[in-house]
Amino acid sequence: MNSALQLSCLLAVVGCLLGTGHCQGDDEFVTKGRGLIAVFGNPSTDTSTRARNVPALVDYYEKYNNKLELTTEERLNADNFIRRYKDQTSQKVDGVTAQGGYGWPFRCPFCPPPFFPDVVTAIDNAIPKHS
């Protein structure tokens, strides 16, 4: 009887931990997604604010891209932009990360961010509206 009680308590604790961990991940997905929608989904947001939030959008996309419904072309555009972004931000000058700000995706005419609207729309669609 004692081992049955211990086993049931262990299962209850494991179940709570697994449920809480999943819930926290969803909470982070929703909270960060709403923040990104507020920045990138708002046409009145200035360019420098968007540029400062590009790293957060890239991190969010890399972490949650499996939850976002994107077409193959939209996903390819996003992946290509992120690859170019990482190449650009990882450049070193004399062994030090290159300086010059974070706004390059908005000032660079040959590398426009074509995936921003697609990803923001996918984030908006993936986030529950009632929570």
Short mmCIF file of N, CA and C in Angstrom, two decimals:
data_model
loop_
_atom_site.label_atom_id
_atom_site.label_comp_id
_atom_site.label_asym_id
_atom_site.label_seq_id
_atom_site.Cartn_x
_atom_site.Cartn_y
_atom_site.Cartn_z
N MET A 1 0.82 -1.19 0.00
CA MET A 1 0.00 0.00 0.00
C MET A 1 0.87 1.25 0.00
N ASN A 2 1.95 1.25 0.77
CA ASN A 2 2.83 2.39 0.87
C ASN A 2 3.46 2.71 -0.48
N SER A 3 3.91 1.70 -1.21
CA SER A 3 4.53 1.94 -2.52
C SER A 3 3.50 2.45 -3.52
N ALA A 4 2.25 2.01 -3.41
CA ALA A 4 1.20 2.51 -4.31
C ALA A 4 0.95 3.99 -4.06
N LEU A 5 0.98 4.40 -2.81
CA LEU A 5 0.79 5.81 -2.46
C LEU A 5 1.96 6.65 -2.97
N GLN A 6 3.17 6.15 -2.78
CA GLN A 6 4.35 6.87 -3.26
C GLN A 6 4.32 7.00 -4.78
N LEU A 7 3.94 5.93 -5.46
CA LEU A 7 3.88 5.96 -6.91
C LEU A 7 2.84 6.96 -7.40
N SER A 8 1.69 6.99 -6.76
CA SER A 8 0.65 7.93 -7.18
C SER A 8 1.07 9.38 -6.93
N CYS A 9 1.76 9.62 -5.81
CA CYS A 9 2.28 10.97 -5.54
C CYS A 9 3.33 11.37 -6.58
N LEU A 10 4.20 10.44 -6.91
CA LEU A 10 5.23 10.71 -7.91
C LEU A 10 4.59 11.03 -9.26
N LEU A 11 3.60 10.26 -9.65
CA LEU A 11 2.91 10.52 -10.91
C LEU A 11 2.20 11.87 -10.89
N ALA A 12 1.62 12.24 -9.76
CA ALA A 12 0.95 13.53 -9.64
C ALA A 12 1.95 14.68 -9.79
N VAL A 13 3.11 14.56 -9.15
CA VAL A 13 4.15 15.59 -9.24
C VAL A 13 4.67 15.70 -10.67
N VAL A 14 4.97 14.57 -11.28
CA VAL A 14 5.47 14.58 -12.66
C VAL A 14 4.42 15.18 -13.59
N GLY A 15 3.17 14.82 -13.41
CA GLY A 15 2.11 15.39 -14.24
C GLY A 15 2.00 16.89 -14.08
N CYS A 16 2.11 17.37 -12.86
CA CYS A 16 2.05 18.82 -12.63
C CYS A 16 3.23 19.52 -13.28
N LEU A 17 4.42 18.95 -13.12
CA LEU A 17 5.61 19.56 -13.71
C LEU A 17 5.51 19.61 -15.23
N LEU A 18 5.07 18.54 -15.82
CA LEU A 18 4.95 18.51 -17.28
C LEU A 18 3.88 19.49 -17.76
N GLY A 19 2.78 19.54 -17.08
CA GLY A 19 1.71 20.47 -17.46
C GLY A 19 2.13 21.91 -17.28
N THR A 20 2.83 22.22 -16.19
CA THR A 20 3.28 23.58 -15.93
C THR A 20 4.34 24.00 -16.94
N GLY A 21 5.25 23.12 -17.26
CA GLY A 21 6.28 23.45 -18.24
C GLY A 21 5.68 23.77 -19.60
N HIS A 22 4.69 22.99 -20.00
CA HIS A 22 4.04 23.24 -21.28
C HIS A 22 3.30 24.57 -21.24
N CYS A 23 2.65 24.83 -20.14
CA CYS A 23 1.87 26.06 -20.00
C CYS A 23 2.80 27.27 -20.02
N GLN A 24 3.96 27.20 -19.37
CA GLN A 24 4.88 28.31 -19.37
C GLN A 24 5.41 28.57 -20.77
N GLY A 25 5.68 27.53 -21.53
CA GLY A 25 6.15 27.70 -22.90
C GLY A 25 5.10 28.39 -23.75
N ASP A 26 3.84 28.00 -23.58
CA ASP A 26 2.77 28.64 -24.32
C ASP A 26 2.60 30.08 -23.89
N ASP A 27 2.76 30.34 -22.59
CA ASP A 27 2.63 31.70 -22.08
C ASP A 27 3.71 32.60 -22.68
N GLU A 28 4.93 32.07 -22.75
CA GLU A 28 6.02 32.83 -23.35
C GLU A 28 5.76 33.05 -24.84
N PHE A 29 5.28 32.03 -25.52
CA PHE A 29 4.95 32.13 -26.94
C PHE A 29 3.93 33.25 -27.16
N VAL A 30 2.89 33.30 -26.35
CA VAL A 30 1.83 34.30 -26.49
C VAL A 30 2.34 35.69 -26.12
N THR A 31 3.02 35.80 -24.98
CA THR A 31 3.47 37.10 -24.50
C THR A 31 4.47 37.74 -25.46
N LYS A 32 5.49 36.98 -25.84
CA LYS A 32 6.48 37.54 -26.77
C LYS A 32 5.87 37.80 -28.14
N GLY A 33 4.98 36.92 -28.56
CA GLY A 33 4.31 37.12 -29.85
C GLY A 33 3.51 38.40 -29.89
N ARG A 34 2.77 38.67 -28.82
CA ARG A 34 1.98 39.91 -28.76
C ARG A 34 2.88 41.14 -28.77
N GLY A 35 4.02 41.04 -28.09
CA GLY A 35 4.97 42.16 -28.11
C GLY A 35 5.51 42.42 -29.51
N LEU A 36 5.81 41.35 -30.23
CA LEU A 36 6.32 41.51 -31.60
C LEU A 36 5.23 42.03 -32.53
N ILE A 37 4.00 41.60 -32.34
CA ILE A 37 2.89 42.11 -33.15
C ILE A 37 2.73 43.60 -32.91
N ALA A 38 2.87 44.02 -31.65
CA ALA A 38 2.73 45.44 -31.31
C ALA A 38 3.79 46.28 -32.02
N VAL A 39 4.96 45.73 -32.21
CA VAL A 39 6.04 46.47 -32.88
C VAL A 39 5.93 46.36 -34.39
N PHE A 40 5.92 45.13 -34.90
CA PHE A 40 6.00 44.93 -36.34
C PHE A 40 4.65 44.98 -37.04
N GLY A 41 3.58 44.81 -36.31
CA GLY A 41 2.25 44.85 -36.91
C GLY A 41 1.64 46.24 -36.90
N ASN A 42 2.32 47.18 -36.27
CA ASN A 42 1.81 48.54 -36.17
C ASN A 42 2.51 49.42 -37.21
N PRO A 43 1.78 49.92 -38.21
CA PRO A 43 2.42 50.72 -39.25
C PRO A 43 3.01 52.03 -38.73
N SER A 44 2.58 52.50 -37.56
CA SER A 44 3.11 53.77 -37.05
C SER A 44 4.40 53.59 -36.25
N THR A 45 4.85 52.34 -36.06
CA THR A 45 6.10 52.10 -35.35
C THR A 45 7.26 52.60 -36.20
N ASP A 46 8.15 53.39 -35.57
CA ASP A 46 9.26 53.96 -36.34
C ASP A 46 10.32 52.91 -36.67
N THR A 47 11.13 53.23 -37.64
CA THR A 47 12.13 52.30 -38.17
C THR A 47 13.14 51.89 -37.12
N SER A 48 13.58 52.82 -36.29
CA SER A 48 14.60 52.47 -35.29
C SER A 48 14.04 51.50 -34.25
N THR A 49 12.78 51.64 -33.89
CA THR A 49 12.16 50.70 -32.94
C THR A 49 12.08 49.31 -33.57
N ARG A 50 11.68 49.26 -34.82
CA ARG A 50 11.64 47.96 -35.51
C ARG A 50 13.03 47.36 -35.59
N ALA A 51 14.02 48.18 -35.90
CA ALA A 51 15.39 47.68 -36.03
C ALA A 51 15.89 47.13 -34.70
N ARG A 52 15.58 47.81 -33.60
CA ARG A 52 16.00 47.32 -32.28
C ARG A 52 15.35 45.99 -31.93
N ASN A 53 14.19 45.71 -32.51
CA ASN A 53 13.47 44.49 -32.18
C ASN A 53 13.71 43.34 -33.16
N VAL A 54 14.54 43.56 -34.18
CA VAL A 54 14.85 42.49 -35.12
C VAL A 54 15.47 41.28 -34.42
N PRO A 55 16.43 41.46 -33.49
CA PRO A 55 16.97 40.27 -32.82
C PRO A 55 15.90 39.48 -32.07
N ALA A 56 14.94 40.16 -31.45
CA ALA A 56 13.87 39.46 -30.74
C ALA A 56 12.99 38.69 -31.72
N LEU A 57 12.71 39.28 -32.89
CA LEU A 57 11.90 38.60 -33.90
C LEU A 57 12.64 37.37 -34.44
N VAL A 58 13.92 37.52 -34.67
CA VAL A 58 14.73 36.40 -35.17
C VAL A 58 14.75 35.28 -34.13
N ASP A 59 14.98 35.62 -32.86
CA ASP A 59 14.98 34.60 -31.80
C ASP A 59 13.62 33.91 -31.69
N TYR A 60 12.56 34.71 -31.75
CA TYR A 60 11.20 34.16 -31.65
C TYR A 60 10.94 33.21 -32.82
N TYR A 61 11.29 33.63 -34.01
CA TYR A 61 11.07 32.78 -35.18
C TYR A 61 11.84 31.47 -35.06
N GLU A 62 13.10 31.56 -34.64
CA GLU A 62 13.91 30.35 -34.52
C GLU A 62 13.35 29.40 -33.45
N LYS A 63 12.82 29.95 -32.38
CA LYS A 63 12.31 29.13 -31.30
C LYS A 63 10.94 28.53 -31.61
N TYR A 64 10.09 29.29 -32.29
CA TYR A 64 8.70 28.88 -32.45
C TYR A 64 8.26 28.70 -33.91
N ASN A 65 9.18 28.61 -34.84
CA ASN A 65 8.77 28.53 -36.25
C ASN A 65 7.90 27.31 -36.54
N ASN A 66 8.04 26.27 -35.73
CA ASN A 66 7.21 25.08 -35.96
C ASN A 66 5.74 25.32 -35.58
N LYS A 67 5.46 26.38 -34.82
CA LYS A 67 4.09 26.70 -34.43
C LYS A 67 3.44 27.69 -35.41
N LEU A 68 4.22 28.22 -36.34
CA LEU A 68 3.72 29.24 -37.25
C LEU A 68 3.35 28.60 -38.59
N GLU A 69 2.17 28.92 -39.07
CA GLU A 69 1.73 28.39 -40.36
C GLU A 69 2.19 29.35 -41.46
N LEU A 70 3.21 28.90 -42.16
CA LEU A 70 3.76 29.67 -43.28
C LEU A 70 3.82 28.78 -44.51
N THR A 71 3.67 29.40 -45.67
CA THR A 71 3.84 28.64 -46.90
C THR A 71 5.32 28.31 -47.06
N THR A 72 5.63 27.44 -47.97
CA THR A 72 7.02 27.09 -48.22
C THR A 72 7.82 28.32 -48.63
N GLU A 73 7.24 29.16 -49.48
CA GLU A 73 7.94 30.36 -49.93
C GLU A 73 8.15 31.35 -48.78
N GLU A 74 7.14 31.52 -47.94
CA GLU A 74 7.28 32.43 -46.80
C GLU A 74 8.34 31.93 -45.83
N ARG A 75 8.36 30.64 -45.58
CA ARG A 75 9.36 30.05 -44.68
C ARG A 75 10.76 30.18 -45.29
N LEU A 76 10.87 30.00 -46.60
CA LEU A 76 12.15 30.15 -47.28
C LEU A 76 12.64 31.60 -47.18
N ASN A 77 11.74 32.56 -47.39
CA ASN A 77 12.10 33.98 -47.26
C ASN A 77 12.59 34.28 -45.85
N ALA A 78 11.88 33.77 -44.85
CA ALA A 78 12.27 34.01 -43.46
C ALA A 78 13.62 33.38 -43.17
N ASP A 79 13.82 32.14 -43.60
CA ASP A 79 15.09 31.46 -43.35
C ASP A 79 16.25 32.17 -44.04
N ASN A 80 16.02 32.63 -45.28
CA ASN A 80 17.08 33.36 -45.99
C ASN A 80 17.42 34.67 -45.31
N PHE A 81 16.39 35.40 -44.87
CA PHE A 81 16.65 36.66 -44.16
C PHE A 81 17.44 36.41 -42.89
N ILE A 82 17.05 35.39 -42.13
CA ILE A 82 17.74 35.10 -40.87
C ILE A 82 19.18 34.69 -41.12
N ARG A 83 19.39 33.92 -42.16
CA ARG A 83 20.77 33.53 -42.50
C ARG A 83 21.60 34.77 -42.83
N ARG A 84 21.05 35.68 -43.66
CA ARG A 84 21.77 36.92 -44.01
C ARG A 84 21.97 37.79 -42.77
N TYR A 85 20.96 37.87 -41.93
CA TYR A 85 21.05 38.66 -40.70
C TYR A 85 22.16 38.14 -39.80
N LYS A 86 22.21 36.83 -39.63
CA LYS A 86 23.24 36.24 -38.77
C LYS A 86 24.63 36.41 -39.38
N ASP A 87 24.71 36.27 -40.70
CA ASP A 87 26.01 36.50 -41.36
C ASP A 87 26.48 37.93 -41.12
N GLN A 88 25.58 38.87 -41.26
CA GLN A 88 25.91 40.28 -41.10
C GLN A 88 26.29 40.59 -39.65
N THR A 89 25.53 40.07 -38.69
CA THR A 89 25.79 40.40 -37.28
C THR A 89 26.97 39.63 -36.70
N SER A 90 27.40 38.60 -37.37
CA SER A 90 28.54 37.83 -36.84
C SER A 90 29.87 38.26 -37.45
N GLN A 91 29.85 39.25 -38.33
CA GLN A 91 31.10 39.71 -38.93
C GLN A 91 31.99 40.33 -37.86
N LYS A 92 33.28 40.07 -37.98
CA LYS A 92 34.24 40.60 -37.02
C LYS A 92 35.22 41.50 -37.74
N VAL A 93 35.60 42.57 -37.06
CA VAL A 93 36.62 43.49 -37.55
C VAL A 93 37.72 43.49 -36.51
N ASP A 94 38.89 43.07 -36.88
CA ASP A 94 40.02 42.96 -35.96
C ASP A 94 39.67 42.13 -34.72
N GLY A 95 38.92 41.06 -34.91
CA GLY A 95 38.57 40.17 -33.82
C GLY A 95 37.43 40.64 -32.94
N VAL A 96 36.83 41.78 -33.29
CA VAL A 96 35.74 42.33 -32.49
C VAL A 96 34.49 42.38 -33.37
N THR A 97 33.33 42.12 -32.76
CA THR A 97 32.09 42.18 -33.52
C THR A 97 31.95 43.56 -34.15
N ALA A 98 31.56 43.58 -35.42
CA ALA A 98 31.44 44.84 -36.15
C ALA A 98 30.43 45.75 -35.46
N GLN A 99 30.76 47.02 -35.40
CA GLN A 99 29.88 48.01 -34.80
C GLN A 99 29.11 48.71 -35.91
N GLY A 100 28.16 49.52 -35.54
CA GLY A 100 27.44 50.26 -36.56
C GLY A 100 25.95 50.13 -36.41
N GLY A 101 25.51 49.52 -35.34
CA GLY A 101 24.08 49.50 -35.08
C GLY A 101 23.40 48.23 -35.51
N TYR A 102 22.10 48.29 -35.36
CA TYR A 102 21.27 47.12 -35.58
C TYR A 102 20.25 47.38 -36.66
N GLY A 103 20.32 48.51 -37.33
CA GLY A 103 19.29 48.88 -38.28
C GLY A 103 19.57 48.48 -39.71
N TRP A 104 20.57 47.66 -39.93
CA TRP A 104 20.94 47.33 -41.31
C TRP A 104 19.82 46.74 -42.13
N PRO A 105 18.90 45.94 -41.60
CA PRO A 105 17.90 45.36 -42.48
C PRO A 105 16.95 46.39 -43.06
N PHE A 106 16.86 47.56 -42.40
CA PHE A 106 15.93 48.58 -42.87
C PHE A 106 16.62 49.62 -43.75
N ARG A 107 17.94 49.67 -43.69
CA ARG A 107 18.67 50.66 -44.48
C ARG A 107 19.35 50.05 -45.69
N CYS A 108 19.36 48.75 -45.76
CA CYS A 108 20.06 48.03 -46.82
C CYS A 108 19.10 47.80 -47.99
N PRO A 109 19.31 48.48 -49.12
CA PRO A 109 18.35 48.36 -50.21
C PRO A 109 18.31 46.99 -50.88
N PHE A 110 19.39 46.22 -50.79
CA PHE A 110 19.40 44.93 -51.47
C PHE A 110 18.95 43.79 -50.56
N CYS A 111 18.59 44.09 -49.32
CA CYS A 111 18.12 43.02 -48.44
C CYS A 111 16.90 43.47 -47.66
N PRO A 112 15.80 43.73 -48.35
CA PRO A 112 14.58 44.14 -47.63
C PRO A 112 14.03 42.97 -46.82
N PRO A 113 13.30 43.26 -45.76
CA PRO A 113 12.76 42.18 -44.92
C PRO A 113 11.42 41.69 -45.44
N PRO A 114 11.41 40.86 -46.47
CA PRO A 114 10.15 40.46 -47.07
C PRO A 114 9.31 39.55 -46.18
N PHE A 115 9.94 38.96 -45.17
CA PHE A 115 9.20 37.98 -44.38
C PHE A 115 8.49 38.60 -43.19
N PHE A 116 8.79 39.83 -42.82
CA PHE A 116 8.18 40.42 -41.63
C PHE A 116 6.66 40.36 -41.65
N PRO A 117 6.01 40.84 -42.70
CA PRO A 117 4.53 40.79 -42.69
C PRO A 117 4.00 39.35 -42.61
N ASP A 118 4.64 38.44 -43.31
CA ASP A 118 4.19 37.04 -43.30
C ASP A 118 4.32 36.43 -41.90
N VAL A 119 5.46 36.66 -41.26
CA VAL A 119 5.69 36.08 -39.95
C VAL A 119 4.79 36.73 -38.90
N VAL A 120 4.63 38.04 -38.97
CA VAL A 120 3.75 38.73 -38.01
C VAL A 120 2.32 38.24 -38.16
N THR A 121 1.85 38.05 -39.38
CA THR A 121 0.51 37.51 -39.61
C THR A 121 0.41 36.09 -39.06
N ALA A 122 1.44 35.28 -39.28
CA ALA A 122 1.43 33.90 -38.77
C ALA A 122 1.43 33.88 -37.25
N ILE A 123 2.18 34.79 -36.62
CA ILE A 123 2.19 34.89 -35.16
C ILE A 123 0.80 35.26 -34.67
N ASP A 124 0.21 36.26 -35.31
CA ASP A 124 -1.12 36.72 -34.92
C ASP A 124 -2.15 35.59 -35.05
N ASN A 125 -2.04 34.80 -36.09
CA ASN A 125 -2.97 33.68 -36.29
C ASN A 125 -2.74 32.54 -35.29
N ALA A 126 -1.49 32.37 -34.83
CA ALA A 126 -1.17 31.27 -33.93
C ALA A 126 -1.50 31.57 -32.48
N ILE A 127 -1.59 32.85 -32.13
CA ILE A 127 -1.86 33.23 -30.75
C ILE A 127 -3.36 33.20 -30.49
N PRO A 128 -3.76 32.53 -29.42
CA PRO A 128 -5.19 32.52 -29.08
C PRO A 128 -5.70 33.93 -28.78
N LYS A 129 -6.85 34.26 -29.29
CA LYS A 129 -7.40 35.61 -29.14
C LYS A 129 -8.06 35.82 -27.78
N HIS A 130 -8.47 34.77 -27.12
CA HIS A 130 -9.25 34.90 -25.89
C HIS A 130 -8.40 34.82 -24.63
N SER A 131 -7.10 34.63 -24.74
CA SER A 131 -6.32 34.52 -23.50
C SER A 131 -5.59 35.79 -23.19
#
